[in-house]
XYZ file of C-alpha atoms in Angstrom:
366
model
C 43.468 13.519 -12.922
C 46.407 11.958 -10.805
C 46.006 10.428 -7.536
C 49.617 10.367 -6.089
C 50.637 7.950 -3.209
C 51.290 9.303 0.083
C 55.108 9.196 -0.323
C 54.912 11.273 -3.669
C 52.473 13.675 -2.280
C 54.655 14.477 0.682
C 57.712 14.818 -1.754
C 55.984 17.177 -4.022
C 54.472 19.241 -1.144
C 58.285 19.576 0.220
C 59.516 20.834 -2.815
C 57.372 23.721 -3.629
C 54.270 25.096 -2.237
C 50.676 24.064 -2.979
C 47.909 26.273 -3.794
C 44.184 26.033 -4.159
C 42.426 26.427 -7.371
C 39.654 29.069 -7.518
C 36.400 28.022 -9.382
C 37.059 30.830 -11.981
C 40.673 30.041 -12.571
C 41.721 28.990 -16.196
C 44.075 25.996 -15.894
C 47.093 25.674 -18.252
C 47.625 22.584 -20.458
C 49.797 20.031 -18.582
C 49.010 21.215 -15.031
C 48.840 18.464 -12.414
C 46.188 18.218 -9.696
C 47.133 16.468 -6.405
C 44.112 15.062 -4.463
C 45.131 13.629 -1.471
C 42.489 10.835 -1.260
C 43.226 7.409 0.206
C 42.291 4.011 -1.423
C 40.290 3.055 1.824
C 38.323 6.316 1.783
C 37.399 5.955 -1.825
C 36.097 2.211 -1.137
C 34.100 3.428 1.881
C 32.337 6.200 -0.200
C 31.390 3.733 -2.979
C 29.396 1.852 -0.437
C 27.089 4.768 -0.260
C 26.297 5.001 -3.968
C 23.068 3.215 -4.269
C 23.257 2.426 -8.044
C 26.387 1.708 -9.837
C 25.645 4.408 -12.600
C 23.183 6.777 -13.633
C 21.158 5.883 -16.480
C 17.477 5.518 -17.645
C 18.299 2.065 -18.895
C 19.541 0.028 -16.126
C 21.666 -2.928 -16.558
C 21.302 -6.592 -15.122
C 23.207 -5.686 -11.778
C 20.979 -2.455 -11.294
C 17.961 -4.293 -12.016
C 18.986 -6.876 -9.551
C 19.901 -4.330 -7.009
C 16.533 -2.549 -6.952
C 14.678 -5.812 -6.712
C 16.591 -6.726 -3.660
C 15.082 -3.674 -1.953
C 11.575 -5.109 -2.449
C 9.907 -6.106 0.877
C 6.575 -7.147 -0.292
C 4.919 -7.542 -3.594
C 1.219 -8.467 -4.598
C -1.050 -8.034 -7.451
C -1.634 -4.274 -6.509
C 1.557 -2.679 -4.544
C 5.249 -3.004 -4.082
C 6.820 -2.068 -0.731
C 10.590 -1.210 -0.843
C 12.976 -0.442 2.084
C 14.890 2.637 0.353
C 18.461 3.184 1.108
C 19.782 6.701 1.728
C 20.994 8.809 -1.082
C 18.769 6.981 -3.744
C 16.697 9.927 -5.133
C 12.984 8.839 -5.457
C 11.737 11.272 -7.955
C 14.325 12.601 -10.739
C 14.535 15.857 -12.494
C 17.404 16.737 -14.830
C 20.287 15.889 -14.247
C 19.124 13.363 -11.982
C 18.610 10.234 -14.192
C 18.952 7.235 -11.865
C 15.871 7.864 -9.475
C 13.750 5.188 -8.494
C 10.781 6.397 -10.252
C 12.623 6.444 -13.462
C 14.238 3.077 -12.980
C 11.127 1.356 -11.536
C 9.606 0.700 -15.123
C 12.438 -1.620 -16.100
C 13.497 -2.901 -12.727
C 10.145 -3.499 -10.831
C 7.654 -4.089 -13.486
C 7.900 -7.947 -13.381
C 5.184 -9.284 -15.486
C 3.135 -6.172 -15.946
C 3.322 -3.916 -18.903
C 3.721 -0.748 -17.072
C 5.885 -0.129 -14.074
C 4.731 0.980 -10.751
C 3.813 4.530 -9.725
C 4.957 6.389 -6.629
C 2.284 6.717 -3.875
C 4.202 8.959 -1.519
C 7.786 10.302 -1.447
C 10.956 10.089 0.785
C 13.680 12.675 0.788
C 16.748 11.422 -1.050
C 18.653 11.340 2.225
C 16.263 9.467 4.228
C 15.503 5.831 4.445
C 12.858 3.392 4.822
C 9.409 2.134 3.611
C 8.285 3.321 0.087
C 4.941 2.201 -1.139
C 4.461 2.109 -5.058
C 1.091 1.076 -6.859
C 1.353 -1.587 -9.444
C -1.771 -0.603 -11.286
C -3.097 3.002 -11.909
C -6.290 2.090 -10.092
C -4.437 1.020 -6.882
C -2.132 3.939 -6.978
C -4.841 6.278 -7.335
C -6.781 5.104 -4.204
C -3.493 5.063 -2.253
C -2.438 8.457 -3.164
C -5.880 9.868 -2.243
C -5.592 8.013 1.113
C -2.087 9.638 1.750
C -3.511 13.125 0.886
C -6.950 12.979 2.500
C -8.474 10.182 4.098
C -11.936 11.290 3.787
C -11.569 11.568 0.041
C -10.297 7.921 -0.055
C -13.336 6.517 1.591
C -16.239 4.785 -0.153
C -19.471 3.003 0.482
C -17.504 -0.236 1.494
C -17.436 -0.149 5.439
C -14.498 -2.553 5.726
C -12.385 -0.530 3.495
C -13.327 2.503 5.399
C -12.277 0.874 8.732
C -9.044 -0.246 7.076
C -8.292 3.421 5.997
C -8.837 4.524 9.514
C -5.984 2.213 10.669
C -3.481 3.685 8.230
C -0.437 5.406 9.519
C 3.340 5.826 8.954
C 5.934 5.767 11.908
C 9.645 7.088 11.538
C 12.379 6.877 13.816
C 15.010 9.833 13.995
C 17.963 10.651 16.069
C 17.964 14.370 16.972
C 20.370 16.923 18.564
C 19.157 17.836 21.884
C 15.937 16.776 23.917
C 12.430 18.027 23.396
C 11.063 19.954 26.442
C 8.128 17.402 26.455
C 8.532 13.510 26.122
C 5.508 13.386 23.684
C 2.909 15.533 22.070
C 1.377 16.671 18.903
C 3.114 19.558 16.844
C 0.602 21.647 14.951
C 2.562 24.038 12.957
C 1.586 25.049 9.399
C 4.231 25.148 6.742
C 5.086 27.508 3.901
C 7.575 27.670 1.254
C 9.877 30.329 0.355
C 12.478 31.261 -2.314
C 16.078 32.221 -1.078
C 18.029 35.010 -2.538
C 19.178 33.205 -5.599
C 15.620 32.932 -6.837
C 15.733 29.246 -7.444
C 16.414 27.486 -4.178
C 12.951 26.673 -2.307
C 12.938 26.363 1.445
C 10.262 25.102 3.719
C 9.661 26.863 7.097
C 7.197 27.392 9.735
C 4.366 29.784 8.577
C 4.081 33.310 10.254
C 1.329 33.335 13.010
C -0.109 36.428 11.207
C -1.510 34.141 8.482
C -0.882 36.825 5.596
C 1.242 34.071 3.725
C 0.269 30.989 2.005
C 0.656 27.953 3.966
C -0.347 24.293 4.623
C -1.521 22.623 7.803
C 0.997 20.201 9.152
C 0.593 17.921 12.103
C 3.120 15.428 13.652
C 2.950 13.261 16.770
C 5.988 12.376 18.574
C 7.380 10.502 21.320
C 10.727 10.269 22.872
C 12.190 6.886 22.942
C 14.886 7.487 25.866
C 16.951 9.847 27.640
C 19.452 12.057 25.994
C 22.774 10.385 25.636
C 25.741 12.453 24.487
C 23.788 15.395 23.529
C 21.488 13.291 21.254
C 18.174 11.479 21.598
C 16.105 9.016 19.667
C 12.535 10.155 18.996
C 9.435 8.516 17.123
C 7.700 10.609 14.782
C 4.208 9.788 13.292
C 2.935 12.487 10.482
C -0.824 13.031 10.525
C -0.403 15.138 7.183
C 1.981 14.730 4.201
C 3.897 18.049 3.673
C 7.497 18.321 1.939
C 10.197 18.058 4.744
C 7.517 18.180 7.229
C 9.260 16.126 9.880
C 12.584 17.840 9.435
C 11.130 21.180 9.856
C 9.026 20.336 12.872
C 12.032 18.736 14.706
C 14.394 21.625 13.716
C 12.033 24.555 14.198
C 9.106 23.524 16.180
C 10.881 21.305 18.848
C 14.215 22.934 18.486
C 15.931 19.388 18.004
C 17.185 19.050 14.419
C 17.824 15.720 12.992
C 21.414 14.439 12.961
C 22.716 14.751 9.510
C 20.054 17.413 8.292
C 22.466 20.185 7.043
C 19.515 21.982 5.354
C 17.366 22.783 8.392
C 20.052 22.085 11.228
C 23.189 23.711 9.879
C 23.356 25.925 13.092
C 23.903 22.898 15.190
C 26.269 20.846 12.713
C 28.736 23.639 12.689
C 29.619 22.480 16.240
C 29.386 18.701 15.583
C 31.799 16.528 17.378
C 32.856 13.378 15.604
C 33.875 11.137 18.548
C 31.351 10.783 21.239
C 32.596 11.560 24.869
C 31.805 9.280 27.861
C 28.907 11.002 29.776
C 27.025 9.961 32.894
C 24.524 7.037 32.879
C 20.923 8.796 33.113
C 19.770 6.139 35.547
C 22.533 5.352 37.979
C 24.740 8.247 37.590
C 27.656 5.856 36.732
C 29.981 6.765 33.590
C 28.416 5.634 30.663
C 30.640 3.668 28.210
C 29.500 3.669 24.590
C 29.476 0.367 22.892
C 31.755 0.124 19.892
C 30.952 -3.046 17.856
C 33.761 -4.612 15.762
C 34.431 -2.954 12.245
C 33.398 0.571 13.240
C 36.803 2.014 12.059
C 35.659 1.662 8.538
C 32.113 2.903 8.746
C 30.832 6.154 7.767
C 27.725 8.091 8.302
C 26.939 7.283 11.842
C 27.592 9.524 14.811
C 31.075 8.397 14.645
C 31.526 10.421 11.422
C 32.719 13.778 10.865
C 29.726 14.247 8.393
C 27.075 12.129 9.597
C 24.177 10.984 7.080
C 20.549 12.097 7.644
C 19.208 9.912 10.573
C 15.561 9.859 9.481
C 14.104 6.435 8.635
C 10.422 5.491 7.821
C 10.354 2.287 9.961
C 6.645 1.246 9.973
C 3.579 1.487 7.546
C 0.154 0.034 8.333
C -2.194 0.603 5.321
C -5.338 -1.334 3.672
C -4.835 -4.695 1.747
C -5.668 -2.743 -1.620
C -5.380 -5.929 -3.503
C -8.114 -7.264 -1.370
C -10.488 -4.425 -2.012
C -9.964 -3.311 -5.610
C -12.976 -5.484 -6.727
C -15.465 -3.778 -4.620
C -14.311 -0.288 -4.399
C -16.226 2.343 -6.492
C -19.548 0.604 -5.464
C -22.221 3.237 -5.591
C -24.691 1.544 -3.252
C -24.493 3.136 0.305
C -25.532 0.026 1.868
C -23.482 -2.451 -0.122
C -21.288 -4.563 2.076
C -19.411 -6.863 0.119
C -18.532 -10.560 0.948
C -14.715 -10.204 1.373
C -12.016 -12.884 1.166
C -10.234 -14.303 4.151
C -7.091 -12.104 3.423
C -6.430 -9.479 6.156
C -7.901 -6.080 5.838
C -4.652 -4.329 6.585
C -1.078 -5.067 5.930
C 1.781 -4.034 8.356
C 5.467 -3.491 7.293
C 8.545 -2.921 9.506
C 11.924 -1.914 7.632
C 15.308 -2.314 9.214
C 17.453 0.833 9.637
C 20.447 1.510 7.333
C 23.854 0.703 8.375
C 24.920 4.126 9.467
C 21.690 4.134 11.802
C 22.351 0.977 13.117
C 25.756 1.910 14.293
C 24.415 4.999 16.034
C 21.582 2.798 17.447
C 24.086 0.446 18.905
C 26.141 3.178 20.287
C 23.496 5.165 21.994
C 20.495 2.942 22.786
C 21.389 1.188 26.155
C 18.527 2.919 27.942
C 15.618 3.054 25.255
C 12.268 2.328 26.423
């Protein structure tokens, strides 16, 4: 495939008309395809490719890249700050998923690689937790599924389980009717007309279809600016696409960059934010434009913004501290634990496209 210069492309277009190639059209040998892609555009797009190449056997650069994502590591867990567009769980033809690469890149001195405790969507970013042993992964997976199942006779562990939570930040189109609340909206899965694509949606109130309970706490972080607002989300259950569906269908404010559940608002998406009125004083509100924004992609300045959903904070039990006493059968057994903290707290920085949007639209956040 040939990539002509701008001058050559203009000359060719001027000489003869160009036509689009249909998906079922058979090309003749020697046919030339002209793709007007600038060098700058291709360089920008490469910044959003998380791994240099897709392979089950990562090279040294890929291993170093994944290890740079590690925020915390002890004998029981690994915590990463996942970038957008990095798949967590891979199915054919996806080979370069974090789950597949972890055995080679994140095993360190262990014989086996870490196991996923929970998942993040491919397009989302933020804190991802992995268990370094089968035992730690099993306890933490139970904790994310059902806190009551994870509890044992160890009172300190049970208290630490009660303190567990995850907190997300998201930029949504619109403004919820209430500034804060709890969304209690069961979810169900349906197949689309092609018989292959699965879609999550709110369950019908009749209750005739199979559904799963889904609950999400939310809080608006500030006033609406240029048609968008920042909100904080805390899932109380762990369902597939729970936050995206609750934002789009329950609140009526789809997440920026969510083309699966918010396609109806992104059809009218405007790339350049317009100057609006300051919510507090009524004066014109001028968006801040830090240096270098002209070459950035994925923020609210982009024609096609990336998903603005980030797992920012995680609080969980210090499983490395409790592993030695978990599973004790004595109901009155209260172990003498070490001086290490009972709970761990992690906060992950936002990816570059969300940082840009934050700088542009966060003057009046509370």
